[in-house]
Structures are given as structure tokens and as C-alpha cells.
Short mmCIF file of C-alpha atoms in Angstrom, two decimals:
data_model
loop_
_atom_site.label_atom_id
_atom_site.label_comp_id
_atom_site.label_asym_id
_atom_site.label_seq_id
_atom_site.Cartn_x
_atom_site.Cartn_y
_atom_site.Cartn_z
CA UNK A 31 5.94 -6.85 4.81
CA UNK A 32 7.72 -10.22 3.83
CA UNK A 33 11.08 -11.37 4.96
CA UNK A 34 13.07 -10.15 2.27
CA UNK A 35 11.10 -6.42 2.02
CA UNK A 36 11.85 -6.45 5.78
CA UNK A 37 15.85 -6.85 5.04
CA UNK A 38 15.96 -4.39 2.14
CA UNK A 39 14.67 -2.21 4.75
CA UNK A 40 17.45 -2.35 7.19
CA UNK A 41 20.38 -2.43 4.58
CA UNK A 42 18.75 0.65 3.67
CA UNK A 43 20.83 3.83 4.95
CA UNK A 44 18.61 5.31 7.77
CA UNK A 45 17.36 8.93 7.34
CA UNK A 46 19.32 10.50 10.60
CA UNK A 47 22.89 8.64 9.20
CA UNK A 48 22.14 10.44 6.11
CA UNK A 49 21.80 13.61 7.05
CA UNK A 50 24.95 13.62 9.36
CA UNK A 51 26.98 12.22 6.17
CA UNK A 52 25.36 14.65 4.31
CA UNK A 53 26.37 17.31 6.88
CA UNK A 54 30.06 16.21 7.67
CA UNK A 55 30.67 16.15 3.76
CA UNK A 56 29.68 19.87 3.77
CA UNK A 57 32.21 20.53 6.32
CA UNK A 58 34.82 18.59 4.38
CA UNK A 59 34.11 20.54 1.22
CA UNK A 60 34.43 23.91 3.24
CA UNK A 61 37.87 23.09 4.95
CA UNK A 62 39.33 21.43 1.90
CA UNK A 63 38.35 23.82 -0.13
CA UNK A 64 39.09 27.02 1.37
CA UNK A 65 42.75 25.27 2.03
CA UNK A 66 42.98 24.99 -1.28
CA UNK A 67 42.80 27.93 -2.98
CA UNK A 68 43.76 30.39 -0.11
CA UNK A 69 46.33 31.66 -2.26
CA UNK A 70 44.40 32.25 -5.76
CA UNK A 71 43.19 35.69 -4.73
CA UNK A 72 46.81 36.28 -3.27
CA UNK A 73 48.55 36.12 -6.37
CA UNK A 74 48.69 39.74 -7.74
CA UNK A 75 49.74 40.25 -4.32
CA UNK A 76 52.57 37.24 -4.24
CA UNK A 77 53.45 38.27 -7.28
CA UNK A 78 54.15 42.12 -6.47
CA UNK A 79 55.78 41.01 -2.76
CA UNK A 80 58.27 38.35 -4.49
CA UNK A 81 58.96 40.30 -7.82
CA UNK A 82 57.70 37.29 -10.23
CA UNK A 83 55.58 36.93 -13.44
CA UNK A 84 51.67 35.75 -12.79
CA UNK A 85 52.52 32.17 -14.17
CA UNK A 86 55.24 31.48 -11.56
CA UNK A 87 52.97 33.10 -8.89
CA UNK A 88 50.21 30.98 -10.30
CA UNK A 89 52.36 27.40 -8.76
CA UNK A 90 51.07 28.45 -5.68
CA UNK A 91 48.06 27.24 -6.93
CA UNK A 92 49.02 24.47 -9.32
CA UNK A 93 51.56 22.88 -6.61
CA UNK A 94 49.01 22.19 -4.53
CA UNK A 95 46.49 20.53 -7.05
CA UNK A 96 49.64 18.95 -9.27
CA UNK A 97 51.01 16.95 -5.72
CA UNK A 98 47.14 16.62 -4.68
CA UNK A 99 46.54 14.83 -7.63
CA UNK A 100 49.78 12.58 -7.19
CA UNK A 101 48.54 11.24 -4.14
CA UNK A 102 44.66 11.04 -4.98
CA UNK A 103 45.41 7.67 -6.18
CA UNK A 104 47.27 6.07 -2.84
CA UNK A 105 45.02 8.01 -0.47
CA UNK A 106 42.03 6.28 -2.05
CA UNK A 107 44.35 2.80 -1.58
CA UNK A 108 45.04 3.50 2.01
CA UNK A 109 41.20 3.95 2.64
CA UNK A 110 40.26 0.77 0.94
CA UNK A 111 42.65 -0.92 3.79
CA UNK A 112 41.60 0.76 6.96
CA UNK A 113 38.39 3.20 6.50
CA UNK A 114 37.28 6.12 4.79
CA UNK A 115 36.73 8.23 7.89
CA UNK A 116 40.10 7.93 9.25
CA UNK A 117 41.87 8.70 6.11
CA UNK A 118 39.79 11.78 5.44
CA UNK A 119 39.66 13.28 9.24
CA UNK A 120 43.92 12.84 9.02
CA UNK A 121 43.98 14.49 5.56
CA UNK A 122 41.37 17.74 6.87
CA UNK A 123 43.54 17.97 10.39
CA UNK A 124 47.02 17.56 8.44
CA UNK A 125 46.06 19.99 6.10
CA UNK A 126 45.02 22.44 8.22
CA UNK A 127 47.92 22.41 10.52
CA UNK A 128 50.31 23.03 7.20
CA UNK A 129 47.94 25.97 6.59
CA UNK A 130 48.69 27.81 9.70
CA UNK A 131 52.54 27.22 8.69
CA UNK A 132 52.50 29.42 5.32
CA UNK A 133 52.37 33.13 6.12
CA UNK A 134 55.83 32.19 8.38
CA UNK A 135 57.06 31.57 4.86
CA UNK A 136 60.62 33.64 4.54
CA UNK A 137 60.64 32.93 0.84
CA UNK A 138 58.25 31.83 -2.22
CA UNK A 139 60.08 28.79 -2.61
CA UNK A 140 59.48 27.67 0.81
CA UNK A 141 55.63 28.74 0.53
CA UNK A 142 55.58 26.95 -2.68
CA UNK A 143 57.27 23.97 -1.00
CA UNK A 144 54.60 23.90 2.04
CA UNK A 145 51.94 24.13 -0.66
CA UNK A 146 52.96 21.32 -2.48
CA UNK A 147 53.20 19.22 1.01
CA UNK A 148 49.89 20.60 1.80
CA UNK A 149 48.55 19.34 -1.54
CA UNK A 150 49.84 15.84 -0.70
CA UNK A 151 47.61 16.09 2.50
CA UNK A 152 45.01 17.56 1.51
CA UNK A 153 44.50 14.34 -1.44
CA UNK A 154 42.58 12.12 1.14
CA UNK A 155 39.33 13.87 1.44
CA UNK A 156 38.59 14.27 -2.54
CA UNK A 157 40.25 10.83 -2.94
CA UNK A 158 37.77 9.17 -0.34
CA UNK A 159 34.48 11.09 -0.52
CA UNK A 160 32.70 10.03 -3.49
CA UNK A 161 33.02 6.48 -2.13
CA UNK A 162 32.09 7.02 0.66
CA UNK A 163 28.71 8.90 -0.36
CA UNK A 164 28.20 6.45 -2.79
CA UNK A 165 28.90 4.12 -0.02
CA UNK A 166 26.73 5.00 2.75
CA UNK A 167 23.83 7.38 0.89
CA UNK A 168 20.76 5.60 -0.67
CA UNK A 169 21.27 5.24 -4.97
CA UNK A 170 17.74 7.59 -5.07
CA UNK A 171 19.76 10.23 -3.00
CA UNK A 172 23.29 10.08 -3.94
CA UNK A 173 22.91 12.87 -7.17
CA UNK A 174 21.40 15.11 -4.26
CA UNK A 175 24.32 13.94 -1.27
CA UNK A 176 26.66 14.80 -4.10
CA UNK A 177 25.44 18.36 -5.04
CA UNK A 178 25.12 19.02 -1.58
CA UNK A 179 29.01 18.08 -0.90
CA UNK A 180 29.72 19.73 -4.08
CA UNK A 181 28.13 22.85 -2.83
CA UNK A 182 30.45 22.76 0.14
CA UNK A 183 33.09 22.85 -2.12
CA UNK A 184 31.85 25.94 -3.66
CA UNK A 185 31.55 27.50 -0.50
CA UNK A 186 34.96 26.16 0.78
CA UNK A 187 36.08 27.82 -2.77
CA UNK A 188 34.60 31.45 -1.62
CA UNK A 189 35.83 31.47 1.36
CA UNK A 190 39.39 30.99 0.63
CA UNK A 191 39.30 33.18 -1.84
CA UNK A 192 36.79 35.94 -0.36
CA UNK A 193 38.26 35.98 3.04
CA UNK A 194 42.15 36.83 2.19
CA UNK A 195 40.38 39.27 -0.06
CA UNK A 196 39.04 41.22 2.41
CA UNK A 197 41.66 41.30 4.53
CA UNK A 198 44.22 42.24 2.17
CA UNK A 199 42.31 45.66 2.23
CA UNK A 200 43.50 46.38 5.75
CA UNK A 201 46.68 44.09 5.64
CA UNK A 202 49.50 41.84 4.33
CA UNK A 203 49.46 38.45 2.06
CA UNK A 204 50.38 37.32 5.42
CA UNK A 205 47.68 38.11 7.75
CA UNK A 206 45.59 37.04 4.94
CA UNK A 207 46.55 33.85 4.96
CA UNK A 208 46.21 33.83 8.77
CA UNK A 209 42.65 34.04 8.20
CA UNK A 210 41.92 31.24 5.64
CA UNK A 211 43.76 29.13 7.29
CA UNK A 212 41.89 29.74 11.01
CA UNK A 213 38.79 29.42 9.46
CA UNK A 214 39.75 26.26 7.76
CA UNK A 215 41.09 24.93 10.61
CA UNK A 216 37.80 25.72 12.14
CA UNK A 217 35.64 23.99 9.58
CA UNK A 218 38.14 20.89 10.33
CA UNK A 219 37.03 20.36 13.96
CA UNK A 220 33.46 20.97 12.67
CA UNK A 221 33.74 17.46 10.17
CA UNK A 222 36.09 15.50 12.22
CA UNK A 223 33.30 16.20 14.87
CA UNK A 224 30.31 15.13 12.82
CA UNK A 225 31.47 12.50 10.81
CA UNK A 226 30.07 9.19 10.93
CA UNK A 227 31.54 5.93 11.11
CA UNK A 228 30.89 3.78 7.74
CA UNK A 229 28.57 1.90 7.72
CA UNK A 230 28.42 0.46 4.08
CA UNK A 231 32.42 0.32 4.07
CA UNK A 232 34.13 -3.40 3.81
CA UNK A 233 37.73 -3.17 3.47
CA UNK A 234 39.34 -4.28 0.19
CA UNK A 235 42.91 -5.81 1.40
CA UNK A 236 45.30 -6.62 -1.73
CA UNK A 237 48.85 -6.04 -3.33
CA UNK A 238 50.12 -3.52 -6.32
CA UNK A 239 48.83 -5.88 -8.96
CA UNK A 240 45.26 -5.81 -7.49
CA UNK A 241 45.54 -1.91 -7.30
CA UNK A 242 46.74 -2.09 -10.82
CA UNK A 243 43.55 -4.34 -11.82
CA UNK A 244 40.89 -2.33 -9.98
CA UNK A 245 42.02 0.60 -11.69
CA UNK A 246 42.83 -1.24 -15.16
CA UNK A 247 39.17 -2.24 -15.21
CA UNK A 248 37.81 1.43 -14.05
CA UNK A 249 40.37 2.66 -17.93
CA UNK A 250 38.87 0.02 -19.69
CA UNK A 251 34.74 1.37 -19.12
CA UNK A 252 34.21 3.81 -21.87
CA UNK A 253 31.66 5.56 -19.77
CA UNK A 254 33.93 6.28 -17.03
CA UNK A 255 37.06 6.79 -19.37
CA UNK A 256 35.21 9.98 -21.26
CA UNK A 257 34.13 11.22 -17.41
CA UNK A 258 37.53 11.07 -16.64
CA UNK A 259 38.99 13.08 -19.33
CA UNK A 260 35.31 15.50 -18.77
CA UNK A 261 37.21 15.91 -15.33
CA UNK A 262 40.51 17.09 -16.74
CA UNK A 263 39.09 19.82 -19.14
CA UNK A 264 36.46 20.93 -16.71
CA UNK A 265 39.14 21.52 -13.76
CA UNK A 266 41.46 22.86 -16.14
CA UNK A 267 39.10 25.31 -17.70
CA UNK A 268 38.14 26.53 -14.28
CA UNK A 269 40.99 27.00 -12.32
CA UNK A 270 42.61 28.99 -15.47
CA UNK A 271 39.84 31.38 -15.32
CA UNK A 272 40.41 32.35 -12.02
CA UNK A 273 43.59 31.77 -11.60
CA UNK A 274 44.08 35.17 -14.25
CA UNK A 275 40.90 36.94 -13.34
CA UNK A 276 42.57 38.87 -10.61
CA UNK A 277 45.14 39.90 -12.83
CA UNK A 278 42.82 41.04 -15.32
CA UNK A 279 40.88 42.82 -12.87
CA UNK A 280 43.54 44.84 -11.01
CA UNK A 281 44.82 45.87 -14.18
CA UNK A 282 43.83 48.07 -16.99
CA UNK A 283 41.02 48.85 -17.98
CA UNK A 284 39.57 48.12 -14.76
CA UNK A 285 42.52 48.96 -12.35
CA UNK A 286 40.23 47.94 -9.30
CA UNK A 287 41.78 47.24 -5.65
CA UNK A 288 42.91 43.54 -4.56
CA UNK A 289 40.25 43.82 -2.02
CA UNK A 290 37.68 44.72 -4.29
CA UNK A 291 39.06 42.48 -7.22
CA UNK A 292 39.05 39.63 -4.92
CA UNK A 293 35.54 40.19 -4.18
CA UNK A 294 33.77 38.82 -7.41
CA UNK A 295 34.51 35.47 -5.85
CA UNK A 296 31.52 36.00 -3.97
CA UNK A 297 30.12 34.53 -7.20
CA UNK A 298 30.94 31.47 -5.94
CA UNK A 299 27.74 31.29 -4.19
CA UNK A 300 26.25 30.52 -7.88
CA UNK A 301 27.94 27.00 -7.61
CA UNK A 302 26.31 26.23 -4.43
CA UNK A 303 22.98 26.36 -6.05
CA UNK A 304 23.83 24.50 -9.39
CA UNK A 305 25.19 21.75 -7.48
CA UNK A 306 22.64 20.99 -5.69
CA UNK A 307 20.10 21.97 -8.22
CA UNK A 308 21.88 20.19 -11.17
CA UNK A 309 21.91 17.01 -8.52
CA UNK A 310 18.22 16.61 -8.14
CA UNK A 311 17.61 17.37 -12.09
CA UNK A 312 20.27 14.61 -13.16
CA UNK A 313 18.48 12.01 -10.84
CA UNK A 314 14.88 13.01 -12.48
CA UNK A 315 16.01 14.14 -16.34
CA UNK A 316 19.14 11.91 -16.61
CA UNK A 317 23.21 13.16 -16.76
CA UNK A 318 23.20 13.61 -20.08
CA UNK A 319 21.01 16.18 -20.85
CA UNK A 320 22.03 18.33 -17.90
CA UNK A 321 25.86 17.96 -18.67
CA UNK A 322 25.33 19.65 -22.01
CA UNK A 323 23.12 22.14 -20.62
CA UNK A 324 26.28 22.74 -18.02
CA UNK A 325 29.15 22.88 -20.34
CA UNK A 326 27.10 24.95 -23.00
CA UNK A 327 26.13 27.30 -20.39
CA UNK A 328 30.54 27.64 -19.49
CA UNK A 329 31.13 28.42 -22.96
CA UNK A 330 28.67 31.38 -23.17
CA UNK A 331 29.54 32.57 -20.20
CA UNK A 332 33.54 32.65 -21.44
CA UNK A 333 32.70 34.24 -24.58
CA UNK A 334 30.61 37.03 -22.21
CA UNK A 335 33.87 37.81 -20.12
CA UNK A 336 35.69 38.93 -23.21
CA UNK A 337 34.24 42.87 -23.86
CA UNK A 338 36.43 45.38 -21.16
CA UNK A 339 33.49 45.85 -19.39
CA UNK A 340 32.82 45.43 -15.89
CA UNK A 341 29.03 44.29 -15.82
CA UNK A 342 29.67 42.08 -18.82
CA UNK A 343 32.60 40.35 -17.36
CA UNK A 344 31.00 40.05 -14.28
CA UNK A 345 27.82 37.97 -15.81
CA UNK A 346 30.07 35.83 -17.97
CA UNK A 347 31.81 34.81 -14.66
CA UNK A 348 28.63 33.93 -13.21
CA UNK A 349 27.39 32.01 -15.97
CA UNK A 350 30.70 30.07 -16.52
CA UNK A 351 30.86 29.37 -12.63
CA UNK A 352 27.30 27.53 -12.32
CA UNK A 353 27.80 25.58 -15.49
CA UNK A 354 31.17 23.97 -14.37
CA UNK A 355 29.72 23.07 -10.92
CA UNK A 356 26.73 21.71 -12.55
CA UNK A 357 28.71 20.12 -15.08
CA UNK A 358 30.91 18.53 -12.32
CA UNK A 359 28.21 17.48 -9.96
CA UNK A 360 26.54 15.73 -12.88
CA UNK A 361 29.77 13.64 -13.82
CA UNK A 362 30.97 12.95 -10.32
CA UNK A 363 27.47 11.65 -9.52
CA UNK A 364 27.73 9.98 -12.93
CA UNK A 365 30.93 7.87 -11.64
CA UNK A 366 29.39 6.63 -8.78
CA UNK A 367 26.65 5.30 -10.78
CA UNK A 368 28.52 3.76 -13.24
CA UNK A 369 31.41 2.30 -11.59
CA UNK A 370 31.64 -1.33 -10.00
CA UNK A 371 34.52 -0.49 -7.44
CA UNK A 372 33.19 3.25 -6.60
CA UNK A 373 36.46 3.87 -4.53
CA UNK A 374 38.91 3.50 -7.77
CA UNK A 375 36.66 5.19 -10.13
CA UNK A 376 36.47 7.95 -7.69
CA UNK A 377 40.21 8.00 -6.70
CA UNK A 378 40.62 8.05 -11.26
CA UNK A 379 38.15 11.03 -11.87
CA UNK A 380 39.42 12.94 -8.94
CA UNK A 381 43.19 12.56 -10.24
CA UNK A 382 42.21 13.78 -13.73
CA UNK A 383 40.32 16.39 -12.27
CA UNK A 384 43.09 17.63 -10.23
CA UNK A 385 45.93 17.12 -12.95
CA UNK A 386 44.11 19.67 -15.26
CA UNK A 387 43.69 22.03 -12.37
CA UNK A 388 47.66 21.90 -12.09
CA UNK A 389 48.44 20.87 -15.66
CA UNK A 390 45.97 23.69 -17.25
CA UNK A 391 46.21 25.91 -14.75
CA UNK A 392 49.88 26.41 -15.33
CA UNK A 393 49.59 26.19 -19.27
CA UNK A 394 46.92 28.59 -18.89
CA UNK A 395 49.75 31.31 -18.18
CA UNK A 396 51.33 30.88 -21.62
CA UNK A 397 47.92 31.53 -23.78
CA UNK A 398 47.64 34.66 -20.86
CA UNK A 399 51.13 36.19 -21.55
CA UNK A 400 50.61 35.95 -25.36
CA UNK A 401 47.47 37.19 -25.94
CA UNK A 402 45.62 38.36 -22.57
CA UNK A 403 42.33 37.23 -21.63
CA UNK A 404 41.12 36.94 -25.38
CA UNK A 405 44.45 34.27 -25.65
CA UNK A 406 43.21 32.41 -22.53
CA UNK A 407 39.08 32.56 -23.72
CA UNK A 408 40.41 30.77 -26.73
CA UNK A 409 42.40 28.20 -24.66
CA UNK A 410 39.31 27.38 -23.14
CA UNK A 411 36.78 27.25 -25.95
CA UNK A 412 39.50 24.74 -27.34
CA UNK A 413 38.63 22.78 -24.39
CA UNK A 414 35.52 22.54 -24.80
CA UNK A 415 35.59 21.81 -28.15
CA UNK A 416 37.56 18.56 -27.00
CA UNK A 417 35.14 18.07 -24.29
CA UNK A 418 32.28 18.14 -26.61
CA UNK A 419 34.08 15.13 -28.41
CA UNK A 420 34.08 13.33 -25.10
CA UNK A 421 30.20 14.49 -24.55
CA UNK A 422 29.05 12.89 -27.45
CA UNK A 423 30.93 9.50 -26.94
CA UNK A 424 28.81 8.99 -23.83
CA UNK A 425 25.65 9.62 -25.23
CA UNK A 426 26.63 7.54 -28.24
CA UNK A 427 28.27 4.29 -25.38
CA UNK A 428 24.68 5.51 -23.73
CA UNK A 429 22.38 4.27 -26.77
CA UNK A 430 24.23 1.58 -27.53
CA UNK A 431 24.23 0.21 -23.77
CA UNK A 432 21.68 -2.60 -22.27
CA UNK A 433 20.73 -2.28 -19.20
CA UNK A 434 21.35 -4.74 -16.26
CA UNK A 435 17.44 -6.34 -15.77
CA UNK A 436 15.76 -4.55 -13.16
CA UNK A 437 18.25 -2.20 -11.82
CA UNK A 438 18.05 0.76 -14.36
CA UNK A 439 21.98 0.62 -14.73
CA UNK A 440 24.43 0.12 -17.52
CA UNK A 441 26.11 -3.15 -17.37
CA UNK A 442 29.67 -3.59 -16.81
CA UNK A 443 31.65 -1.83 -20.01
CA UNK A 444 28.68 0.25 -21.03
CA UNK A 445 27.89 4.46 -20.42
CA UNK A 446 24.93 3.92 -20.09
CA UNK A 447 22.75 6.65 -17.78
CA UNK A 448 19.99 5.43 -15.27
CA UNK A 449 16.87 6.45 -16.07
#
């Protein structure tokens, strides 16, 4: 092996560091996750225990990623100055602890007023863990590190919503919040106990107008810009879906229980295997071609929820679920490749992402009231018409792009996709 071989060898990531980044980022996708959207499932209940419409119940959800999305930005600044890990192990434990606080709530304003604080702390663990995968996992791995965070996520997303779920059937919105937030709490000690220290980290010290350059240069990429706006309508999309499903599905036609209602988020579990499936594809087939396959695969499966019948509904919700986390996987793998300064690209497609959860989300509730689910299928195939428009502007940068020589990625400016 010659000299240089033998130091591309040890800046390579080891195996065993991998696998414990790998395996604290599933634990931060669980507790963040399941924080989250404890309340989604909640909402025909919050809604019938406060006397309010589903769209104002809804800001129980849209609080939370509106605020999170506020602070995605600085969080991602802070951990540029003094680490990733410590920035997202006080974001999991902060979080958590305002968790345990909402079922005191006396009020929905003060439970909507917790969730927005808990939004704000919850920002530092989506703000600071694509950089840091991109950071500390191999390039040939990261598409694979990514899905398999992503499919953390996924199950961080079932369990916040299954879990309250079930035990509304035997209890309160409460006591159903107790348990979300125990088991996220849980999931918390799990990450802050496995997480690594960084080892690819060097800390970027610098003012607001080098904040304002580092992300002026991220706007100015037309890859990254199109990914960014991908993350908007995705988020948006999703979160309105479910966000109204439980409405739709405790009322007529279907008229089911909240327990039993809540329990089609078990289809969740469908995003834990596109993300890591779709992972692995994108780094052998290319983002491209699996992002369309994705986002065609959520528009079928929206048009397939909109017959008043249970099986039918049921499959469209499948379908539309593992398309969106394929979809996101691909494009938040996609950022990492593409971007110079990972941590503001990241910090950028995770605010958009989280703006049209909250943003959406909340709109969402207007297309809902005025035409039902067949007002709020059109919202979204309206979405995706716009983020076919952004689709075909990456492949479009993506032919047009040369390729730095010998490192199979787009140069500076360009959308280009690896091969």
C-alpha cells in the first residue's frame, strides 16, 4: 500500500464508528419523531374535549413544525460553533422533558403554547443530523446511513401516533400523551447514550454576514434550490394527509373508533422499508430516477384514498406513505451530495421541509372544510403538479452539469447526480 493509499485509509470512517452513528441516528429519529406528532392522532379527540373546528385542533400539530422550522436555521448555527452532538443530545433531552409537561395542560392554548416551545427544541436534531451523517459516514454509505435514520423517523412517526392511539381506547387525551411522551423520553436516554463524538466535525466560527453567505451560496445552487422547494411540497403534502385522515375516518361513512382509527398509522412501517430501500437504489440507479418513481407512486396512492371505501383508502395510504419517504430519503441524501457546506444546506432543506409541514398543514384545513377529502386530494395533486415542475428542473440542471474530474460530483452551481 503506498503512503498516500495508507492515509486515505485512516481518514476513512471506521466500520464500528459507523454503525454506532448509524445506530444513535435511529434513536434520534424515534424520540424526535414520536415527540412530534404525539398529538396528530389526538386531534378528533382535542377537538371534541376543547369544543374547536379540526383546523384549529390541527395547530397542535403545525405549532410545533411552524416554531421547529424557525429555529432549524440557528440550531444548525449553534452546531457549526460548538459540535453537532451536544446540540442534538440538548435538543432530544429538552424536548422530551416539555413532553412530559403537556397532558398537565389546563387549557388548549397553553398545550398549544408548550407545543410551540417544544417545536423550538425539538429544531436541533433535524437541523444537525444530515451534517453530521454526511459528516462522519463514508460518501459510498451515506444514501444507506440516511434511509436508515430516515427509517427511524418513520418509526418515531408510528409510535407517536400508534401509541396514544391505543391508549385512547382505555383512556383520556391525557394519559395518552403520558405514554408518547415516556416512551420518547425513553428513546432519548437510548441516543444520548450511544452517540458518538464527531469525528469529521471542524467548527466553522463566524458573524451574521458569514451565516448570511453560507446560506446565500446554498439559494444560489439550482440543484439544491429545487430540493428545497421538493422539501416544502413533500412535507406539506404529507402532514395534510394525516393530519385529516382521522377525521375522515371517525366520521361517516366509516364512523370507526379513535382507537381503531388511529391504528392505520401502523402503516408507517411502509416508510421504514422505502427509506432504506430507496437509499441503497439512489446510490446504485441515481436520485433521479427513484425520486420520480417516489412522487409518482404519492400521487396514485392519493387518487386511491378518494372512493368511501375502507380497503381502498387503506392501500392508497400505503402507497402514498412509501413514496414520500422514498421521495424524501432520495432528496435529503441528494443535499448532502450536492452541497459544499453540508451543515447550511441541511439546516435550508430541513426549514422548507418543516415550513410546509406547518404552512400546508394548516392550509390543508381550508381545502378540508370546503370540499372534504376530495377538496384536500386536489390540494395535493396541485402539489405535485408544482413539484413535478421542480422535478424536471433538476434533471434538466443534471444534463447540463460537468462533473468535477474524478469525483463523480456536480461542480459547484450545477444539479448534477453522482453516478
Amino acid at each position: 500500500m503506498t503512503s498516500v493509499q495508507g492515509l486515505a485509509a485512516l481518514d476513512r470512517p471506521s466500520a464500528s464508528h459507523e454503525k454506532r452513528v448509524t445506530t444513535a441516528l435511529f434513536a434520534a429519529g424515534l424520540t424526535t419523531f414520536a415527540a412530534m406528532y404525539s398529538t396528530q392522532s389526538l386531534l378528533p379527540s382535542l377537538s371534541a374535549a376543547f369544543d374547536v373546528p379540526p383546523a384549529h385542533a390541527a395547530l397542535a400539530v403545525s405549532l410545533t413544525t411552524g416554531f421547529l422550522a424557525l429555529a432549524i436555521i440557528p440550531a444548525g448555527v449553534l452546531s457549526a460553533r460548538i459540535g453537532r452532538t451536544k446540540v442534538m443530545i440538548g435538543s432530544a433531552v429538552l424536548a422530551s422533558a416539555l413532553g412530559l409537561l403537556l397532558p398537565l395542560a389546563p387549557s388548549l392554548d397553553l398545550l398549544l403554547g408548550l407545543r410551540a416551545v417544544q417545536g423550538i427544541a425539538l429544531a436541533g436534531v433535524p437541523a444537525v443530523a444530515m451534517a453530521y451523517l454526511a459528516e462522519e459516514v463514508g460518501a459510498a454509505g451515506l444514501g444507506a446511513a440516511m434511509g436508515v435514520y430516515i427509517a427511524g423517523t418513520t418509526i418515531g412517526g408510528l409510535a407517536g401516533r400508534l401509541i396514544p392511539s391505543i391508549a385512547l381506547g382505555v383512556s383520556s387525551w391525557r394519559w395518552a400523551e403520558v405514554a408518547v411522551s415516556v416512551a420518547a423520553a425513553l428513546c432519548t436516554v437510548w441516543f444520548a447514550r450511544t452517540l458518538p463524538p464527531s469525528r469529521g466535525f471542524a467548527p466553522r466560527p463566524g458573524g451574521f454576514g458569514t451565516l448570511l453567505g453560507d446560506l446565500g451560496r446554498q439559494l444560489r445552487h439550482r440543484g439544491l434550490l429545487s430540493l428545497f422547494g421538493l422539501a416544502f411540497l413533500l412535507m406539506g403534502s404529507f402532514v395534510s394527509v394525516y393530519n385529516y385522515l382521522g377525521y375522515r375516518l371517525t366520521h361517516r361513512p366509516f364512523e370507526l373508533p379513535a382507537a381503531l382509527a388511529g391504528s392505520v398509522f401502523v402503516l408507517y412501517l411502509a416508510g421504514t422499508v422505502a427509506s432504506a430501500y430507496a437509499g441503497r437504489l439512489a446510490d446504485r440507479r441515481g436520485h433521479h430516477r427513484i425520486l420520480v418513481a417516489s412522487l409518482s407512486l404519492m400521487v396514485l396512492g392519493a387518487l386511491v384514498t378518494i372512493p368511501d371505501h375502507l380497503g381502498t383508502v387503506l392501500i392508497g395510504i400505503l402507497l402514498f406513505t412509501t413514496g414520500f419517504f422514498g421521495a424524501h430519503t432520495v432528496a435529503s441524501a441528494w443535499v448532502g451530495t450536492l452541497a459544499e457546506n453540508r451543515g447550511a444546506a441541511s439546516s435550508l432543506y430541513m426549514f422548507a421541509y418543516y415550513l410546509g409541514s406547518a404552512v400546508i398543514g394548516s392550509g390543508a384545513g381550508i381545502a378540508y372544510a370546503a370540499g372534504g377529502w376530495i377538496g384536500l386530494v386536489a390540494c395535493v395533486c396541485a402539489l405535485f403538479g408544482l413539484a413535478a415542475i421542480l422535478v424536471s428542473a433538476l434533471a434538466v440542471a443534471g444534463r447540463s452539469a460537468p462533473t468535477v474530474a474524478g469525483t463523480g460530483r456536480a461542480e459547484p452551481g450545477s444539479a448534477g447526480t453522482p453516478p
